[in-house]
PDB file of N, CA and C in Angstrom:
ATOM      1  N   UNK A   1      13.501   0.534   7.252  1.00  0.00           N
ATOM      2  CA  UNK A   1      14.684  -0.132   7.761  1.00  0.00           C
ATOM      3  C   UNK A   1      14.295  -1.468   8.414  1.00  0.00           C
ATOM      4  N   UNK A   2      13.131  -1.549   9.134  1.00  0.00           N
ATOM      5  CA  UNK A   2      12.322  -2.624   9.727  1.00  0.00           C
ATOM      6  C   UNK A   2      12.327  -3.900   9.110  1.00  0.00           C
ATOM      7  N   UNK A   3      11.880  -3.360   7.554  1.00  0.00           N
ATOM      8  CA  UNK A   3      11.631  -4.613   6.916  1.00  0.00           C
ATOM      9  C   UNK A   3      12.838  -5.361   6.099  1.00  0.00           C
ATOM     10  N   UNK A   4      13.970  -4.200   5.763  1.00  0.00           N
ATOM     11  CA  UNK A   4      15.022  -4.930   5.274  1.00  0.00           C
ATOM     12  C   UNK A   4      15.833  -5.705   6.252  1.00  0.00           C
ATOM     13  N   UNK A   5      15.274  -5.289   7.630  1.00  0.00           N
ATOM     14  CA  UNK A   5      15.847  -6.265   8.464  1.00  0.00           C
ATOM     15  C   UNK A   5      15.346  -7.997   8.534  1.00  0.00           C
ATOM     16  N   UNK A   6      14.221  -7.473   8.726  1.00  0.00           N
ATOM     17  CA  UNK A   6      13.250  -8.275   8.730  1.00  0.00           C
ATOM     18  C   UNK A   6      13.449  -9.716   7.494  1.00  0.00           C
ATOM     19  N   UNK A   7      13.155  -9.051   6.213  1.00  0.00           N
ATOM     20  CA  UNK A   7      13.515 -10.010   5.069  1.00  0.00           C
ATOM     21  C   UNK A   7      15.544 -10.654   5.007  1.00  0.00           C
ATOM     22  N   UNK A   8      16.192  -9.991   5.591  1.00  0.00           N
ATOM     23  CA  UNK A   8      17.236 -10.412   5.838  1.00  0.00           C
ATOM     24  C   UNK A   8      17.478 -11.636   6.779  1.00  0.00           C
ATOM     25  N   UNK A   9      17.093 -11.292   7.949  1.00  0.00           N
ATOM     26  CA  UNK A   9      16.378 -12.682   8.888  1.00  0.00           C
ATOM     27  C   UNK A   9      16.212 -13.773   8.363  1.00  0.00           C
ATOM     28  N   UNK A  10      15.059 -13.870   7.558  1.00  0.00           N
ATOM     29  CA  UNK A  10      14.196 -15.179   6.739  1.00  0.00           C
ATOM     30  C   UNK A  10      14.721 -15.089   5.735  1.00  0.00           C
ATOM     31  N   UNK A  11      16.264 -14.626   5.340  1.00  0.00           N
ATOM     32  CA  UNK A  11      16.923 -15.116   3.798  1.00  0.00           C
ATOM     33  C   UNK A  11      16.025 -14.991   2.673  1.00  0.00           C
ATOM     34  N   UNK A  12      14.989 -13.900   2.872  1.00  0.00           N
ATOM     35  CA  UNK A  12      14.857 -13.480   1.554  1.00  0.00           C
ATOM     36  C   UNK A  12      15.251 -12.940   0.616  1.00  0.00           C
ATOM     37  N   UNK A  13      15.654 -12.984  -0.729  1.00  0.00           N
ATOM     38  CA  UNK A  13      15.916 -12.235  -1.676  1.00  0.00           C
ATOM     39  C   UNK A  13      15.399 -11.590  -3.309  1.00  0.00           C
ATOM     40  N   UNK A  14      15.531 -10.946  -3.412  1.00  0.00           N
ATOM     41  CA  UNK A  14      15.354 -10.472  -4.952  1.00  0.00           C
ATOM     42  C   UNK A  14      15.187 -11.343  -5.815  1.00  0.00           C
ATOM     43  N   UNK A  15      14.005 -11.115  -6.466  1.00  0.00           N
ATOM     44  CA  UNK A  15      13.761 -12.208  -8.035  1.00  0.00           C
ATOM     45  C   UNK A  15      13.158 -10.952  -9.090  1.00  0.00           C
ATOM     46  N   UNK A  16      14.071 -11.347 -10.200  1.00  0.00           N
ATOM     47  CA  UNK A  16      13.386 -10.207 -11.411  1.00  0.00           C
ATOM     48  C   UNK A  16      12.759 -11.216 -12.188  1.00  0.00           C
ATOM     49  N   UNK A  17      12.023 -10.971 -12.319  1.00  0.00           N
ATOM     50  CA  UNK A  17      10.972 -11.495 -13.501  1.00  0.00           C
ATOM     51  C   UNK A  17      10.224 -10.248 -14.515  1.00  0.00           C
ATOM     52  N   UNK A  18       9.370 -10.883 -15.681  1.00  0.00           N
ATOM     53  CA  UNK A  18       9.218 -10.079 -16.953  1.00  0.00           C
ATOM     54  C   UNK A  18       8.275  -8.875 -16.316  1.00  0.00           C
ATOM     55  N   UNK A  19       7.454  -8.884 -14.944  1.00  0.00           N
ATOM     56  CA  UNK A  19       6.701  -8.302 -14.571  1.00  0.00           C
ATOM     57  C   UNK A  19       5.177  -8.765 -14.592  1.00  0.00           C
ATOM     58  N   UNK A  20       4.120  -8.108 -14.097  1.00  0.00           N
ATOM     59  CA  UNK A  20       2.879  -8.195 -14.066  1.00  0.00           C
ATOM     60  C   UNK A  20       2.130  -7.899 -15.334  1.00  0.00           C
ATOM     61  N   UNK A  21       0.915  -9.060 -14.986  1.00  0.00           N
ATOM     62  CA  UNK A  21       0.068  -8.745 -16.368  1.00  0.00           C
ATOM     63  C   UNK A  21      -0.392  -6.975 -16.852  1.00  0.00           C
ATOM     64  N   UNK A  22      -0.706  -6.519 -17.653  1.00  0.00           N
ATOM     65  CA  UNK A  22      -1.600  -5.693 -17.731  1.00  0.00           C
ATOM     66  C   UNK A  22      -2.445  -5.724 -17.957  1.00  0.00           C
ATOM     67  N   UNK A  23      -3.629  -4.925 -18.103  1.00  0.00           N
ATOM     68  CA  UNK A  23      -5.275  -4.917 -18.094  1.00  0.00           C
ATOM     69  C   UNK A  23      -5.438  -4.397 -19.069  1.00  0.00           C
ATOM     70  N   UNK A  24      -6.663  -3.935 -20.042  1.00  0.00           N
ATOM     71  CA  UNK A  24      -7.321  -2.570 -20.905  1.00  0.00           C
ATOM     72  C   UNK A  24      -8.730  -3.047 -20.596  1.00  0.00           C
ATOM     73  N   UNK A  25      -9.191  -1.333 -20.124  1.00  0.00           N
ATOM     74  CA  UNK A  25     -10.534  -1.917 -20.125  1.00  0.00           C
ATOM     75  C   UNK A  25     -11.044  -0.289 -20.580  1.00  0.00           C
ATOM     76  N   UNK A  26     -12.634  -1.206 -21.465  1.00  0.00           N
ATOM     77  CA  UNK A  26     -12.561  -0.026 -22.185  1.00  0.00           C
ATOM     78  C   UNK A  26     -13.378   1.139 -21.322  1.00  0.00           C
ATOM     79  N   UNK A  27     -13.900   2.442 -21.504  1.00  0.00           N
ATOM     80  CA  UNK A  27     -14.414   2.914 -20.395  1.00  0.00           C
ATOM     81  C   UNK A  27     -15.549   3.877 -21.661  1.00  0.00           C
ATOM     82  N   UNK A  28     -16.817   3.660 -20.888  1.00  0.00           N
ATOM     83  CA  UNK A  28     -17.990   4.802 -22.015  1.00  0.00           C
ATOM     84  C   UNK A  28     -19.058   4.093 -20.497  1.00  0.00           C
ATOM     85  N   UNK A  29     -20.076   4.858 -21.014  1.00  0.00           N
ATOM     86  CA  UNK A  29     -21.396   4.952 -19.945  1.00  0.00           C
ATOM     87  C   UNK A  29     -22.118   3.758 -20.117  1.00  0.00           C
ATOM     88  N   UNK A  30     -21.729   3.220 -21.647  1.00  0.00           N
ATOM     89  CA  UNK A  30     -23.044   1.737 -21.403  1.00  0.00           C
ATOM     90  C   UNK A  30     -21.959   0.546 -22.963  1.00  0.00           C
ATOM     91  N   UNK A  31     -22.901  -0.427 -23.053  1.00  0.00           N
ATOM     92  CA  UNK A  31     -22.311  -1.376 -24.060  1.00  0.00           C
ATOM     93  C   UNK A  31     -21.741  -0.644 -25.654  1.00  0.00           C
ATOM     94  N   UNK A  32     -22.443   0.246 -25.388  1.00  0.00           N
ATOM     95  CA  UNK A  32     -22.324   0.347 -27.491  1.00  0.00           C
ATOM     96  C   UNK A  32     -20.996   1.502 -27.115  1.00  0.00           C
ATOM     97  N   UNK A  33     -21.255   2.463 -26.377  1.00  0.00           N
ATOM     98  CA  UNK A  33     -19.963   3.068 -26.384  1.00  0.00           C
ATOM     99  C   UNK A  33     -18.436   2.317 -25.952  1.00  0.00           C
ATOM    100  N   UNK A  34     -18.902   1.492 -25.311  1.00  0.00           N
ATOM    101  CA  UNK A  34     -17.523   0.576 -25.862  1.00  0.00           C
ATOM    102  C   UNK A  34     -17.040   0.395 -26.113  1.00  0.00           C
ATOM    103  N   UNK A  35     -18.067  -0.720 -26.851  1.00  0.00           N
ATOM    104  CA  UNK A  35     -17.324  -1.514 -28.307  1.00  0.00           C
ATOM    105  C   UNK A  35     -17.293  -0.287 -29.143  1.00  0.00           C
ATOM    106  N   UNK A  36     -17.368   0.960 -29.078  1.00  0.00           N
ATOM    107  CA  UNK A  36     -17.278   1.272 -30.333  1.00  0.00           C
ATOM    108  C   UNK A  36     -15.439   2.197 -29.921  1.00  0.00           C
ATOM    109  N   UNK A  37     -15.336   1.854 -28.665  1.00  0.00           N
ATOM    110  CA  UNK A  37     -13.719   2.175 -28.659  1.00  0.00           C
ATOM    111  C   UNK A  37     -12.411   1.261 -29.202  1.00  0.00           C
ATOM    112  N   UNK A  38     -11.827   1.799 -29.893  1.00  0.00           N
ATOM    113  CA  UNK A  38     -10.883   1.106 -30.780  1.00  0.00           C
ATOM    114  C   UNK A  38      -9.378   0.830 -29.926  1.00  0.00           C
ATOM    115  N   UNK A  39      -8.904  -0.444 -29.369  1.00  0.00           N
ATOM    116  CA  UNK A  39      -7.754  -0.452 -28.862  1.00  0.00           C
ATOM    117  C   UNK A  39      -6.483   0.024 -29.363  1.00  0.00           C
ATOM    118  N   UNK A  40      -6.887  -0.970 -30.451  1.00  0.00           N
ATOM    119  CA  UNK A  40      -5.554  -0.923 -31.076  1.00  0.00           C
ATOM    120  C   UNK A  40      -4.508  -1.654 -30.848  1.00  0.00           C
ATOM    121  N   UNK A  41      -4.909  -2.352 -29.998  1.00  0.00           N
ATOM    122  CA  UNK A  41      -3.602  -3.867 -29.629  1.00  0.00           C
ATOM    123  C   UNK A  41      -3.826  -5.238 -30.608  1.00  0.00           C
ATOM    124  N   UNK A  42      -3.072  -5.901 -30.661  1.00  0.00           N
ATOM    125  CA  UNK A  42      -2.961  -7.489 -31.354  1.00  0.00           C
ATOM    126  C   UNK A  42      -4.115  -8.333 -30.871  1.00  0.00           C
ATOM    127  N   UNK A  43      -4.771  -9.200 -31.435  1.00  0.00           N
ATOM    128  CA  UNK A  43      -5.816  -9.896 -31.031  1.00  0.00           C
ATOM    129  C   UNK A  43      -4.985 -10.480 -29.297  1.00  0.00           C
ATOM    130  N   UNK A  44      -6.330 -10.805 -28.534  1.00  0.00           N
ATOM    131  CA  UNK A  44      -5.888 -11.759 -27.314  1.00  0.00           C
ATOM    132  C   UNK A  44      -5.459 -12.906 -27.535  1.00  0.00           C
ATOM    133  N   UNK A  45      -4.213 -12.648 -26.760  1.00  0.00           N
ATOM    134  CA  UNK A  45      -3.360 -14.161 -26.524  1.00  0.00           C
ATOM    135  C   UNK A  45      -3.363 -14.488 -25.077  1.00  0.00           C
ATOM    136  N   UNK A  46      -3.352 -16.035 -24.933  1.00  0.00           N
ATOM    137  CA  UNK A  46      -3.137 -16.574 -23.349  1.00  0.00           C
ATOM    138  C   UNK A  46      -2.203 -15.536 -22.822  1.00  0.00           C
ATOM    139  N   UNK A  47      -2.020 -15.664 -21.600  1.00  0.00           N
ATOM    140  CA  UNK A  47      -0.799 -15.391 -20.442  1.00  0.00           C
ATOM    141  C   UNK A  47      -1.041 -16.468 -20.007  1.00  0.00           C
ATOM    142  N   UNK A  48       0.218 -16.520 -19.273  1.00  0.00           N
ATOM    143  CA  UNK A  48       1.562 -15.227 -19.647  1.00  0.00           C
ATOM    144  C   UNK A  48       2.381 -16.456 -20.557  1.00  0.00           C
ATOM    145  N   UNK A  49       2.830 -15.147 -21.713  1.00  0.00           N
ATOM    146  CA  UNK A  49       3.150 -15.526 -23.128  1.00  0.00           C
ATOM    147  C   UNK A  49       4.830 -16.416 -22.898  1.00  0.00           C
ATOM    148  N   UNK A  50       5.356 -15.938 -22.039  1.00  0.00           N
ATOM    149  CA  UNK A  50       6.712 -16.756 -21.579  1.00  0.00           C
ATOM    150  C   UNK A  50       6.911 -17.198 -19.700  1.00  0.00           C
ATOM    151  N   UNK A  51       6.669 -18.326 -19.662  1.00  0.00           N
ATOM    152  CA  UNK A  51       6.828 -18.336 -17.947  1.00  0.00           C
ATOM    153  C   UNK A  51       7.630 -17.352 -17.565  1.00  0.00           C
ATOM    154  N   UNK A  52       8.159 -16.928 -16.108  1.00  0.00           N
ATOM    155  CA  UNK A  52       9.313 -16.593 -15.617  1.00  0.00           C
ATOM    156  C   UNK A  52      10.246 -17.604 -16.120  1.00  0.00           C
ATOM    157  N   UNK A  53      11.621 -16.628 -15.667  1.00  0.00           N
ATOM    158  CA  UNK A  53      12.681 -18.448 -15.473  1.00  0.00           C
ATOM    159  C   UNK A  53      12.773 -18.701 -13.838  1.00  0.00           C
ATOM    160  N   UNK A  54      12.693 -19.681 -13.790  1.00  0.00           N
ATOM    161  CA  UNK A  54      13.191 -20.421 -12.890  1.00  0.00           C
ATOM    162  C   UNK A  54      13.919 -20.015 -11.734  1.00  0.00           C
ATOM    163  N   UNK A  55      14.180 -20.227 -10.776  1.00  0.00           N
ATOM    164  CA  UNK A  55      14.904 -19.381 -10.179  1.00  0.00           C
ATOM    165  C   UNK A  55      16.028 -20.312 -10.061  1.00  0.00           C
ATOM    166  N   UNK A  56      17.959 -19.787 -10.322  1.00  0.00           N
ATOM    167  CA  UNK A  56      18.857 -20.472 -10.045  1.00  0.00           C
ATOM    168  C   UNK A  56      19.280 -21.022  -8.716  1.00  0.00           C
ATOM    169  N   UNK A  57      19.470 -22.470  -8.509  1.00  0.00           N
ATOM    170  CA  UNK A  57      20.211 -22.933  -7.087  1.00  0.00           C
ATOM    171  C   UNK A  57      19.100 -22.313  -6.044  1.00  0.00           C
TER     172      UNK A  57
END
């Protein structure tokens, strides 16, 4: 209750955005078990693939 007071005070509000990056990381005891785990995702692309928008007014 503290803090919704609190952020009410200093006119903070709510922003939705697409969310946070995610990670994969692969997990085995040394290098070769690794790489030899298969993701299965799309090659790497930069982030983040669409800015947020903007925030209105």
């Amino acid at each position: 209750m503290w803090l919704r007071e609190a952020l009410a005070a200093v006119g903070a509000r709510n922003l939705r955005h697409r969310g946070m990056h995610r990670f994969i990381y692969r997990l085995g005891r040394n290098r070769r078990e690794r790489e030899q785990i298969r993701l299965g995702l799309p090659s790497v692309q930069s982030y983040p693939k669409r800015p947020d928008p903007e925030p209105a007014g």
